[in-house]
Amino acid sequence: MKKRRRVLETTRKITNIVLQHYTDAWDHKDKGKPIAWVTVFTPVELLHAMNVYPLAPEQFAALCGARGYILEYLEAAEREGYSRNICSYSRCVLGYVLSGASGGFPPPDILITFRNSCDVYVKWWQSIHMHTGIPLFIGETPYVISDDDLHNYVLDYVIKQLNKLISLLEERFNLKYDEEKLVEAVKLSDEASRLWLEILNYRKNKPCPLGGRDSASDIFPLVILQGTKMAVDFYQELLNEVKLKVRNKEGVIENEKFRLMFDGIWMWYAFNLIRYLEDRGAVFVYEPYSIAWAYRMDPENPLESIARKIIDMGLNVDVELRKKKFLVNIKDWSVDGAIIFSNRSCKTWSAPQVITVDMLTREYDIPCLVIEADHDDPRQYSEAQIKNRIDAFIEMLSERK
Amino acid sequence: MKLNNINNLLTTYPETLLKSALEKIKSEGYKVIGYTCIYVPEELLITEQTCPIRIIPSKNINSKYVPSFVCPVARAILNNILDLKDYIDAVIISHTCDPMWRLYDILKWKFNKPVFILRVPHNIDDTSRNFYINEIFRLKTFVEKFIINKFLEDTIINAIYLCNRARRITKEVYYMHRMKSLLSNYQLFNLILLGFIWKKEDYIKFSSSINIDKYRYHGTVRLHVSGSSVFDTEIFKIIDECGGIVVSDDLCTGSRYLDIEISNLNDDVIRNLCLAYLDRPPCPALHPLNDRLDYTKTKYISSNADGVMVISTSSCDPILYDYVHIRRMFREMNVPVIHIDYESVSREYDRLKTRIKAFMESLGV
């Protein structure tokens, strides 16, 4: 019997896109043009428009975790004195910097972060700056407590900082800000987001055409290639494949029994866990993490739109706003159960998860399984224990059917 | 106040006094505004109707709401806010680090009274100063809306005098402690915490009555202590037992709190208050780090300390990152440095004592 391929054809192209991204970065560097190391949810549209090539070391860390060569970097950081209790993405990147490794991706000419996902970004980027002396820009993105913040002095504050960043890039690298280019980048970014949201909507279908293994990889262009044609082309192709799957009633697995939500960042070294679930008839159909990368933008007001995007991202908004973004429509995806990943590295995500569990169980009648590990440090992962808990959870879901 | 009473209070773990402090304030008819961080200006919250109390953490660090790998200070503050909610009328959380930020989310969900989050900018410049001022005015509106009717200019000025005075008196005691080593480290840092949980007038009366010459503690190894908020003052008891004397610090429960004096009350009072608060030596969670390192270095040099002890909980991200840079800075100066980290001092007393004692011995003083 022909075994169904569990990863979409388009998803398989991500490897080439990643390679192309790093190759382009090296080319950029070779031509003497600036490279920026950024944390995610930094306005990469602006950087692409200004011809500053953005690289997200977080993605490199995830890649190291997925490919199984992260330990040497984690240990290099720990030898320098960094605690195992800090984020493993940051330990990996600090270890990469401290071990003098090269060849993975080009060294930066500037370090840029906006504190939207977590406060660790500030400490992490400060530390790279302290070790390398490379210029550092830290932007503040205040926590959004109501929709008013997307229009009041909070938004003004972020716009002012974006203008400051533009001036800094212009002065340091002798560049010229061109609003037309930014408008174009914002248009492309908006289109990529639109396509991705449409793709995610198709996951409401039974069987689900796109699983957790796909979504974990497919977000790559949304993270760092927002504002480029490469991202739009990728999502258009992905959408076409997903539509075809839906038309053919072809799901991730042949006999879809349980539809799951995953809350958190995936454990990059443990993709086999997705296969383990799929072997038991369970497929991921919904992740707040996947939705968080998409943001509709207004090319008519590019800078304002970028400012809104970087403050209004998933983790940086109030509980009620988060619920509105991620949970209110969850029933549309026919979720049977949720796996809540209590991530030792991501305290900002994990600390309030008790609220997510409460909302899911009490308001939406969705049972939850909480598992604890680290997203990028395999030493803090107990496979047998987690599989044991998953087995029990699947049994419980079967009882509910 | 009698010496025995003073001594008893200074050698009592302040958290055990929190409930009685709240009861007293409530019995005097005040509304209690609990807050969590020194970026919240107490001066704005001291009125005829309200009294601010910094919520210090519970001894119980186990939380049913927050995972065990998240900072125990945040977990234990949450425990105290929920345990003492009958005495607290509103809570102000300041967003400096991730756990405190998320504490706000959980309180909004579990604490059915007004909760405010003060968004402290993580990068200090003119743009962020203006943002912080806007935030403080938002805080003022929050207090007016939920707790009192209206702020009066005179009230704020009186509160500023009161807080300036309280900090000044504590600094004098600290100075005497450093010079004469009569008060123990445990007593000194308990005294500072008492300043957070007592009404300012009571605290001033109490701290003014301390006659430091009556005490007989003699530490010999001079230490600079670095960190963020050290509420678990039993760590200072260990330093006492090992013969150390804390001669300077850069703690949020120490000099960073005390090293601020609000002056220029003639012009725009609230603006001046904001600027003084934001321009104080930076918190470990903020940027730029070099400003903080300079502050730590200056403190160390001026105190003529023998070594540096960085104290933090084992999951305090800002300190866990900073420690690498603090250690590097002091090693280049040939200054011995140690990091003491813990979840709960009382549970790890012997381990911590062994480590601290070994460090003291290595200083060879």
Short mmCIF file of C-alpha atoms in Angstrom, two decimals, chain A residues 52-279:
data_model
loop_
_atom_site.label_atom_id
_atom_site.label_comp_id
_atom_site.label_asym_id
_atom_site.label_seq_id
_atom_site.Cartn_x
_atom_site.Cartn_y
_atom_site.Cartn_z
CA VAL A 52 19.45 46.07 5.27
CA TYR A 53 19.36 42.27 5.24
CA PRO A 54 17.61 40.87 8.33
CA LEU A 55 18.61 37.59 9.90
CA ALA A 56 16.79 36.09 12.87
CA PRO A 57 19.23 34.07 14.97
CA GLU A 58 16.21 32.54 16.71
CA GLN A 59 15.51 30.68 13.49
CA PHE A 60 19.09 29.54 13.34
CA ALA A 61 18.71 28.24 16.91
CA ALA A 62 15.51 26.40 15.97
CA LEU A 63 17.32 24.93 12.98
CA CYS A 64 20.20 23.80 15.19
CA GLY A 65 17.67 22.12 17.49
CA ALA A 66 15.85 20.44 14.62
CA ARG A 67 19.08 19.22 13.00
CA GLY A 68 20.52 17.95 16.28
CA TYR A 69 23.63 20.08 16.51
CA ILE A 70 22.55 22.50 19.19
CA LEU A 71 24.33 21.01 22.20
CA GLU A 72 27.79 22.31 21.34
CA TYR A 73 26.44 25.87 21.27
CA LEU A 74 24.36 25.48 24.42
CA GLU A 75 27.39 24.15 26.24
CA ALA A 76 29.64 26.93 24.92
CA ALA A 77 27.28 29.50 26.46
CA GLU A 78 27.04 27.56 29.70
CA ARG A 79 30.84 27.39 29.94
CA GLU A 80 30.89 31.19 29.79
CA GLY A 81 28.54 31.31 32.78
CA TYR A 82 25.09 31.50 31.20
CA SER A 83 22.59 29.57 33.26
CA ARG A 84 20.61 26.62 31.92
CA ASN A 85 17.56 28.44 33.20
CA ILE A 86 17.70 31.12 30.52
CA CYS A 87 16.08 30.74 27.09
CA SER A 88 17.73 28.02 25.03
CA TYR A 89 17.43 30.06 21.81
CA SER A 90 19.54 32.73 23.44
CA ARG A 91 22.00 30.21 24.86
CA CYS A 92 22.41 28.67 21.42
CA VAL A 93 23.08 32.01 19.74
CA LEU A 94 25.36 33.25 22.51
CA GLY A 95 27.23 29.95 22.32
CA TYR A 96 27.55 30.38 18.54
CA VAL A 97 28.97 33.87 19.07
CA LEU A 98 31.25 32.89 21.95
CA SER A 99 32.63 29.79 20.29
CA GLY A 100 33.75 31.92 17.35
CA ALA A 101 31.76 29.75 14.97
CA SER A 102 31.25 31.10 11.48
CA GLY A 103 29.74 29.88 8.29
CA GLY A 104 26.26 29.35 9.72
CA PHE A 105 25.11 32.82 8.85
CA PRO A 106 26.86 36.14 8.31
CA PRO A 107 27.94 38.26 11.26
CA PRO A 108 25.87 41.37 11.88
CA ASP A 109 26.64 45.02 11.29
CA ILE A 110 23.88 46.01 13.66
CA LEU A 111 21.75 44.32 16.33
CA ILE A 112 18.08 45.30 16.42
CA THR A 113 15.39 44.18 18.81
CA PHE A 114 11.94 45.32 19.81
CA ARG A 115 10.79 44.02 23.18
CA ASN A 116 7.45 42.61 22.12
CA SER A 117 7.60 38.87 22.62
CA CYS A 118 9.57 39.00 25.84
CA ASP A 119 11.87 41.05 28.04
CA VAL A 120 14.57 38.45 27.50
CA TYR A 121 15.15 40.00 24.08
CA VAL A 122 16.63 43.05 25.78
CA LYS A 123 19.03 40.98 27.89
CA TRP A 124 19.93 38.63 25.05
CA TRP A 125 20.71 41.38 22.56
CA GLN A 126 22.57 43.36 25.24
CA SER A 127 24.71 40.28 25.83
CA ILE A 128 25.58 39.82 22.14
CA HIS A 129 26.44 43.51 22.06
CA MET A 130 28.65 43.17 25.14
CA HIS A 131 30.52 40.21 23.64
CA THR A 132 30.96 41.64 20.15
CA GLY A 133 30.77 45.42 20.46
CA ILE A 134 28.39 45.53 17.48
CA PRO A 135 26.02 48.54 17.58
CA LEU A 136 22.71 47.85 19.26
CA PHE A 137 19.23 49.30 18.83
CA ILE A 138 16.63 48.40 21.44
CA GLY A 139 13.07 49.45 20.75
CA GLU A 140 10.24 49.37 23.25
CA THR A 141 6.86 48.01 22.28
CA PRO A 142 4.54 48.57 25.24
CA TYR A 143 2.13 45.87 26.25
CA VAL A 144 -1.22 46.52 24.58
CA ILE A 145 -3.91 46.71 27.23
CA SER A 146 -6.76 47.87 25.03
CA ASP A 147 -7.48 48.62 21.38
CA ASP A 148 -7.02 52.30 22.25
CA ASP A 149 -3.28 51.69 22.46
CA LEU A 150 -3.25 51.04 18.73
CA HIS A 151 -4.23 54.68 18.21
CA ASN A 152 -3.01 56.70 21.18
CA TYR A 153 0.34 57.76 22.69
CA VAL A 154 1.50 54.14 22.74
CA LEU A 155 1.37 54.00 18.94
CA ASP A 156 3.04 57.44 18.68
CA TYR A 157 5.85 56.23 20.91
CA VAL A 158 6.51 53.22 18.69
CA ILE A 159 6.37 55.31 15.51
CA LYS A 160 8.91 57.71 17.02
CA GLN A 161 11.21 54.80 17.71
CA LEU A 162 10.82 53.51 14.15
CA ASN A 163 11.81 56.96 12.89
CA LYS A 164 14.79 56.84 15.19
CA LEU A 165 15.76 53.46 13.76
CA ILE A 166 15.44 54.83 10.21
CA SER A 167 17.73 57.76 11.08
CA LEU A 168 20.23 55.42 12.68
CA LEU A 169 20.32 53.14 9.62
CA GLU A 170 20.60 56.10 7.27
CA GLU A 171 23.48 57.61 9.19
CA ARG A 172 25.41 54.47 9.97
CA PHE A 173 25.15 52.79 6.58
CA ASN A 174 24.72 55.81 4.36
CA LEU A 175 21.28 54.69 3.20
CA LYS A 176 18.26 56.65 2.10
CA TYR A 177 14.79 55.89 3.38
CA ASP A 178 12.38 55.56 0.46
CA GLU A 179 8.72 55.47 1.40
CA GLU A 180 7.70 54.01 -1.94
CA LYS A 181 9.85 50.98 -1.29
CA LEU A 182 8.32 50.63 2.15
CA VAL A 183 4.81 50.82 0.67
CA GLU A 184 5.77 48.00 -1.70
CA ALA A 185 7.22 45.91 1.16
CA VAL A 186 4.11 46.45 3.28
CA LYS A 187 1.90 45.40 0.36
CA LEU A 188 3.87 42.18 -0.03
CA SER A 189 3.82 41.57 3.72
CA ASP A 190 0.07 42.06 3.85
CA GLU A 191 -0.42 39.72 0.90
CA ALA A 192 1.69 36.99 2.53
CA SER A 193 -0.34 37.33 5.73
CA ARG A 194 -3.61 37.22 3.81
CA LEU A 195 -2.58 34.04 2.05
CA TRP A 196 -1.39 32.39 5.27
CA LEU A 197 -4.65 33.21 7.06
CA GLU A 198 -6.57 31.72 4.16
CA ILE A 199 -4.44 28.59 4.36
CA LEU A 200 -5.09 28.30 8.10
CA ASN A 201 -8.82 28.65 7.45
CA TYR A 202 -8.70 25.60 5.20
CA ARG A 203 -7.59 23.61 8.23
CA LYS A 204 -11.19 23.83 9.42
CA ASN A 205 -11.93 21.13 6.85
CA LYS A 206 -12.19 17.49 7.78
CA PRO A 207 -9.84 15.86 7.13
CA CYS A 208 -7.34 18.62 7.87
CA PRO A 209 -5.10 19.26 4.85
CA LEU A 210 -2.16 20.79 6.72
CA GLY A 211 -0.74 19.40 9.97
CA GLY A 212 1.52 20.57 12.76
CA ARG A 213 4.67 19.41 11.01
CA ASP A 214 3.79 21.65 8.07
CA SER A 215 2.76 24.70 10.04
CA ALA A 216 5.92 24.63 12.18
CA SER A 217 8.03 24.92 9.03
CA ASP A 218 5.73 27.00 6.87
CA ILE A 219 5.94 30.04 9.11
CA PHE A 220 9.59 30.59 8.16
CA PRO A 221 8.92 33.17 5.42
CA LEU A 222 6.47 35.04 7.67
CA VAL A 223 9.15 35.47 10.29
CA ILE A 224 11.96 36.93 8.27
CA LEU A 225 10.92 37.31 4.64
CA GLN A 226 7.88 39.50 5.24
CA GLY A 227 7.94 42.22 2.61
CA THR A 228 9.49 40.05 -0.10
CA LYS A 229 8.06 38.41 -3.19
CA MET A 230 9.65 35.12 -2.17
CA ALA A 231 7.25 34.91 0.81
CA VAL A 232 4.18 35.72 -1.30
CA ASP A 233 5.12 33.14 -3.93
CA PHE A 234 5.63 30.49 -1.30
CA TYR A 235 2.24 31.04 0.35
CA GLN A 236 0.46 31.21 -2.99
CA GLU A 237 1.89 27.82 -3.90
CA LEU A 238 1.06 26.42 -0.48
CA LEU A 239 -2.49 27.70 -0.74
CA ASN A 240 -2.91 26.05 -4.13
CA GLU A 241 -1.74 22.71 -2.73
CA VAL A 242 -3.96 23.00 0.33
CA LYS A 243 -7.01 23.83 -1.83
CA LEU A 244 -6.31 20.78 -3.95
CA LYS A 245 -6.05 18.58 -0.86
CA VAL A 246 -9.37 19.88 0.38
CA ARG A 247 -11.00 19.30 -2.99
CA ASN A 248 -9.68 15.73 -2.98
CA LYS A 249 -10.64 15.26 0.67
CA GLU A 250 -7.08 14.33 1.38
CA GLY A 251 -5.94 14.88 4.95
CA VAL A 252 -2.65 14.81 6.80
CA ILE A 253 -3.52 11.29 7.92
CA GLU A 254 -5.91 8.79 6.46
CA ASN A 255 -8.10 8.19 9.44
CA GLU A 256 -8.44 11.45 11.31
CA LYS A 257 -9.92 10.75 14.75
CA PHE A 258 -8.84 13.61 16.94
CA ARG A 259 -8.31 17.26 16.04
CA LEU A 260 -5.88 19.02 18.33
CA MET A 261 -4.74 22.49 19.23
CA PHE A 262 -1.12 23.08 20.23
CA ASP A 263 -0.33 26.02 22.49
CA GLY A 264 3.27 27.13 22.47
CA ILE A 265 6.42 26.97 20.39
CA TRP A 266 7.16 23.52 19.04
CA MET A 267 10.01 21.40 20.52
CA TRP A 268 12.34 21.60 17.55
CA TYR A 269 14.21 18.39 18.38
CA ALA A 270 11.02 16.36 18.80
CA PHE A 271 9.11 16.37 15.53
CA ASN A 272 8.77 12.62 15.96
CA LEU A 273 6.16 13.43 18.59
CA ILE A 274 3.87 14.74 15.85
CA ARG A 275 4.24 11.45 14.02
CA TYR A 276 3.55 9.63 17.30
CA LEU A 277 0.27 11.52 17.62
CA GLU A 278 -0.64 11.02 13.99
CA ASP A 279 -0.08 7.27 14.38
#
